[in-house]
Short mmCIF file of C-alpha atoms in Angstrom, two decimals:
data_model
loop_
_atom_site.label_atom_id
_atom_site.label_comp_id
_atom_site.label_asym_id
_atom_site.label_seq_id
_atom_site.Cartn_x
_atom_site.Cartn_y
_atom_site.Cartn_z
CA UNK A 30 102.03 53.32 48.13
CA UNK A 31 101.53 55.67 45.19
CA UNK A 32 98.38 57.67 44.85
CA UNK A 33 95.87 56.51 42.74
CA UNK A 34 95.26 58.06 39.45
CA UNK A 35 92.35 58.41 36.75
CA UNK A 36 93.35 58.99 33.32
CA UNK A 37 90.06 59.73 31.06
CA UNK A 38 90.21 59.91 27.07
CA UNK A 39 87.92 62.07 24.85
CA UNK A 40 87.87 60.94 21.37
CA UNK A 41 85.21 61.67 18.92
CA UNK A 42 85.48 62.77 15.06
CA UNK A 43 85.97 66.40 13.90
CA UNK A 44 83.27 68.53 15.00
CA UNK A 45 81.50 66.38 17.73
CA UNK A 46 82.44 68.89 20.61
CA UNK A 47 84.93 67.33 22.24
CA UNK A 48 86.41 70.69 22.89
CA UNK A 49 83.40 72.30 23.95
CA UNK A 50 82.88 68.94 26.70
CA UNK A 51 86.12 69.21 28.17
CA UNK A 52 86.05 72.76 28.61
CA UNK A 53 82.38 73.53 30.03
CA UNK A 54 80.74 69.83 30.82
CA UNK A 55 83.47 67.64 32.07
CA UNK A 56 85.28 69.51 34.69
CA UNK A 57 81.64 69.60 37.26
CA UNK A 58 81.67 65.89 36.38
CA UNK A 59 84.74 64.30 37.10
CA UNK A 60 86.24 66.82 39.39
CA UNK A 61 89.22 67.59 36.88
CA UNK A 62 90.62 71.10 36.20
CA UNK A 63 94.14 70.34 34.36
CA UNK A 64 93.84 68.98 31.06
CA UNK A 65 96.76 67.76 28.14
CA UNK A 66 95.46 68.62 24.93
CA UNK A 67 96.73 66.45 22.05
CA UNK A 68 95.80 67.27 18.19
CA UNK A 69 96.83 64.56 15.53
#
């Protein structure tokens, strides 16, 4: 059976931090050190 897998989505408008989160905040709270960045 394959291993489970959490996918989590940061989406915001320019300027709201969600740089700044998923650099310094979100890593202690869900566990997560590799990240895909995506710019549109």
């Amino acid at each position: 059976m394959a291993e489970e897998k959490d996918l989590y989505i940061i989406a915001g408008c320019n300027g709201a931090g969600k740089t700044t989160a998923s650099f310094t905040i979100l890593p202690d709270i869900i566990h997560c050190k590799k990240q895909l960045g995506q710019q549109a």
